[in-house]
Short mmCIF file of C-alpha atoms in Angstrom, two decimals:
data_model
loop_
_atom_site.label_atom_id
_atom_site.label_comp_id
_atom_site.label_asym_id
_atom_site.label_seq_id
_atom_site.Cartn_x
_atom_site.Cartn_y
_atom_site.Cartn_z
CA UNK A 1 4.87 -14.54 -18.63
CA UNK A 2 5.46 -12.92 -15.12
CA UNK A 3 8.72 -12.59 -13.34
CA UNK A 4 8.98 -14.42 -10.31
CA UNK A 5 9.86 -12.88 -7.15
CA UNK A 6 13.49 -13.43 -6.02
CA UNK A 7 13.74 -15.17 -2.51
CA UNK A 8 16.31 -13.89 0.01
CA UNK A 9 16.58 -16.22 3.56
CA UNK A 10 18.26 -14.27 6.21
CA UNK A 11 18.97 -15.89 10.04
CA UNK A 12 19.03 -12.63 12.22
CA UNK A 13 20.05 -13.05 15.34
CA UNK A 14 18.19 -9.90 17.03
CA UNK A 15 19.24 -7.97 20.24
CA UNK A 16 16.54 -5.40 20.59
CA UNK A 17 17.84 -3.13 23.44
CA UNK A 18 15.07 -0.43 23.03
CA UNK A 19 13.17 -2.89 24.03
CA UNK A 20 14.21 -5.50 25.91
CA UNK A 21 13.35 -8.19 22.38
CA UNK A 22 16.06 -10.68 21.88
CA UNK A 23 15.35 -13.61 19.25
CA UNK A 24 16.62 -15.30 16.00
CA UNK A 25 14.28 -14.63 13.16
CA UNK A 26 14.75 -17.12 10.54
CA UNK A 27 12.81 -14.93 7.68
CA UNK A 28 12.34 -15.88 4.06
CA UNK A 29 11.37 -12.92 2.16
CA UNK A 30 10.64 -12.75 -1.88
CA UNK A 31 11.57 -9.45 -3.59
CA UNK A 32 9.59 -8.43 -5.98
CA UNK A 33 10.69 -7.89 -9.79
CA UNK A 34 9.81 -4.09 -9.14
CA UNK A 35 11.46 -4.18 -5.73
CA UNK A 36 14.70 -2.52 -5.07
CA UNK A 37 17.34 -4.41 -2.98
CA UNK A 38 17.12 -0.72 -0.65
CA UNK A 39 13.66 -1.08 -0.38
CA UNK A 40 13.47 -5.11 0.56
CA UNK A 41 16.24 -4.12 3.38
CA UNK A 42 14.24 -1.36 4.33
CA UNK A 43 10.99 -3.58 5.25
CA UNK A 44 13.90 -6.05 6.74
CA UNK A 45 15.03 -3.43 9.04
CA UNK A 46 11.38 -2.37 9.92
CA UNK A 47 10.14 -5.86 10.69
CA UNK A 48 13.52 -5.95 13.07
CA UNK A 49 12.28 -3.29 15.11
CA UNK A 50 9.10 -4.05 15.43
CA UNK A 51 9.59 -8.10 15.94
CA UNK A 52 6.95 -9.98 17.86
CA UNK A 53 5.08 -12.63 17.62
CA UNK A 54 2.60 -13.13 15.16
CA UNK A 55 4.35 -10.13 12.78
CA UNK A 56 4.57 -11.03 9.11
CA UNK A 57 5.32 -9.73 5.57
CA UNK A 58 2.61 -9.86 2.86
CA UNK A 59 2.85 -10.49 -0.80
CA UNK A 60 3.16 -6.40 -0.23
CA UNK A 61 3.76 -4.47 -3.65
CA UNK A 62 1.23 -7.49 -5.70
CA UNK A 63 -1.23 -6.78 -3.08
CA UNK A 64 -1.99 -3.11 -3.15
CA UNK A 65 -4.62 -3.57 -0.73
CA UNK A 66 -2.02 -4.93 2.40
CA UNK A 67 0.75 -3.41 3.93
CA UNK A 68 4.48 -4.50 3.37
CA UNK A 69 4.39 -6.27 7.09
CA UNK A 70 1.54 -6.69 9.47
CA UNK A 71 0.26 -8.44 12.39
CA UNK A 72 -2.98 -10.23 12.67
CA UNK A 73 -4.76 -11.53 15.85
CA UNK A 74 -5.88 -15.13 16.52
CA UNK A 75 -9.34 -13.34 15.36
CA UNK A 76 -8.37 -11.88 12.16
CA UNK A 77 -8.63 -8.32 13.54
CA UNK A 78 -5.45 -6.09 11.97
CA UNK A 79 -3.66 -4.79 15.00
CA UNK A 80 -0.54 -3.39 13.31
CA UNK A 81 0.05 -2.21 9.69
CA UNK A 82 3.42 -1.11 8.30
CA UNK A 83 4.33 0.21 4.94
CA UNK A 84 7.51 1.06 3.67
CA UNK A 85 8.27 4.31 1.09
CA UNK A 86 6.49 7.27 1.16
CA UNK A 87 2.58 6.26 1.08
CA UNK A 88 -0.34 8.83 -0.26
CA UNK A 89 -2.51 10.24 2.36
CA UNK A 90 -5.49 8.13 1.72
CA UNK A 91 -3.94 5.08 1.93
CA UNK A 92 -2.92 5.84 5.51
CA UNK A 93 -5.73 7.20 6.17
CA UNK A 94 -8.01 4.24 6.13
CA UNK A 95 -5.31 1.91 7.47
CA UNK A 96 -5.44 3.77 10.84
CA UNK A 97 -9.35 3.56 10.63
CA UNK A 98 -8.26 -0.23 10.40
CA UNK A 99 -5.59 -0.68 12.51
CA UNK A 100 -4.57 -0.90 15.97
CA UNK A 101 -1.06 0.93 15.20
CA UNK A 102 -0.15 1.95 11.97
CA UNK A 103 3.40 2.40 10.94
CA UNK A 104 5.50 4.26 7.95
CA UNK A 105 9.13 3.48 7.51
CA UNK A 106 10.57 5.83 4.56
CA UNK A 107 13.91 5.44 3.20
CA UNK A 108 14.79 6.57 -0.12
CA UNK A 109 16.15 9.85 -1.71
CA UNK A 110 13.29 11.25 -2.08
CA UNK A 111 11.96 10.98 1.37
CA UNK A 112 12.62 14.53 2.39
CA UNK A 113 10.54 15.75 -0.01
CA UNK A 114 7.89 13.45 0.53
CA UNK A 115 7.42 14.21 4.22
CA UNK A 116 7.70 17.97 3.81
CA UNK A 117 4.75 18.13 1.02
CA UNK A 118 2.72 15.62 3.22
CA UNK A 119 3.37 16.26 6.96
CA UNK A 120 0.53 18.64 7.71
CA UNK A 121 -1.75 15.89 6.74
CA UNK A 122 -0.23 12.74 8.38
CA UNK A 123 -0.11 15.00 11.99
CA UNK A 124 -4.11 14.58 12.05
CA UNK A 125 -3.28 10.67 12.15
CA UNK A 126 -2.51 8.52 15.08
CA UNK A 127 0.57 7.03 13.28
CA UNK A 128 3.93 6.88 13.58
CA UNK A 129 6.18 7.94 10.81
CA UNK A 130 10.15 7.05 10.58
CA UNK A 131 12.97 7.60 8.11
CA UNK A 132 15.90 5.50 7.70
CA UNK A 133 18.46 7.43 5.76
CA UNK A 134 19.01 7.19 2.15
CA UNK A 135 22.79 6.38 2.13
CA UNK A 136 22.65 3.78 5.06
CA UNK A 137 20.48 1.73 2.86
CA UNK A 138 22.07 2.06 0.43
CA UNK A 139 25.00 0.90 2.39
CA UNK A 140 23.18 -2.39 4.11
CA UNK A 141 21.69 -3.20 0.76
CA UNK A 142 25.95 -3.34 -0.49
CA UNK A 143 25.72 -6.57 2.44
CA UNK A 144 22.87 -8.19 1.12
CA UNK A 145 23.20 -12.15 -0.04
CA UNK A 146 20.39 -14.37 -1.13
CA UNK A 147 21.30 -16.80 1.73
CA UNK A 148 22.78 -14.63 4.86
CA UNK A 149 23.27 -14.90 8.39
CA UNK A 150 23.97 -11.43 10.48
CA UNK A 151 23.48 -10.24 13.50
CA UNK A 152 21.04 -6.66 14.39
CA UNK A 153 21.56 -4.86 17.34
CA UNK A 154 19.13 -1.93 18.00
CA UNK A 155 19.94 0.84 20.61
CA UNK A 156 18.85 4.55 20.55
CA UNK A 157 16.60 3.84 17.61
CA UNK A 158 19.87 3.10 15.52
CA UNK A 159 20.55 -0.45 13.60
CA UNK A 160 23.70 -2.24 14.01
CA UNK A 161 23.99 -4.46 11.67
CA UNK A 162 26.83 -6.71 11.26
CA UNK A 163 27.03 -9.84 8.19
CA UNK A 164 29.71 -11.74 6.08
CA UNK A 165 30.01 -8.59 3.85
CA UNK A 166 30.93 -6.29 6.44
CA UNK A 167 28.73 -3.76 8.59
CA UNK A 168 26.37 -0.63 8.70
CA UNK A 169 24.69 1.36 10.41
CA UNK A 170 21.21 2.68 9.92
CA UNK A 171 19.36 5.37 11.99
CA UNK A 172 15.35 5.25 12.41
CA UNK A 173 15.07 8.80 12.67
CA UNK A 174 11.29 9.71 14.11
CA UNK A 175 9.46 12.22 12.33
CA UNK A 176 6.12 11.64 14.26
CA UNK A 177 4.97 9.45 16.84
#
């Protein structure tokens, strides 16, 4: 039998000052079996600064085929595509042959690594490629509740995030784009 996915429901109340984006996001999202509490904040956190209308996660990790969050128009065509982690080449690849705007958000420990080995490759892409530190999600995922209310502020690319648990702060460093 198959584990189910763990749901999480989180009312963010979103101040985007990069941008000029200020909502309340009332997102459901189900973490996988696989899925590491880092790794579900870290698509959170993406989806946060990149909120919009029409912007939504997919079944992600069961679907290798989709990204972790992407946005659809009224026509089906795939405008953006984001994945979260440190993606091969080839995957990328053919999402930006797809996709309008193509997005990576990595996180973990081994991130560093990742983008050294594959940078030379990802410059010939029209992406954008971000990092949000390994111990700041590690910290935010310390907040995490299955039912939580908190508030994000973004400014200078950095996360504010404030909840019941307490607070962090998580950079979105840019590595290209």
């Amino acid at each position: 039998m198959a584990l189910k996915p763990t749901i999480f429901k989180f009312i963010i109340s979103l101040s985007d000052l990069d941008r000029d984006y200020y909502d309340t996001l009332h997102l459901t999202v189900a973490q996988h079996p696989s899925e590491s509490t880092e790794r579900m904040m870290a698509r959170v956190m993406a989806y946060c600064l990149n909120a919009r209308e029409g912007l939504v996660f997919t079944t992600g990790l069961s679907t290798p085929n989709e990204p972790d969050i992407w946005q659809r128009s009224l026509d089906d065509q795939l405008l953006t595509w984001i994945d979260v982690g440190e993606p091969a080449f080839e995957r990328i690849k053919k999402a930006s042959r797809q996709a309008g705007e193509v997005k990576i958000y990595s996180f973990n420990q081994k991130s560093e690594v990742w983008w050294q080995q594959e940078q030379a490759q990802f410059r010939r892409l029209p992406i954008s490629v971000m990092r949000f530190p390994w111990p700041a999600i590690q910290s935010l995922a310390a907040l995490v509740e299955r039912s939580m209310m908190c508030s994000v502020s973004i400014s200078g690319g950095t996360l504010y995030v404030a909840a019941k648990l307490g607070e962090a702060e998580i950079p979105s460093l840019v590595l290209q784009g």
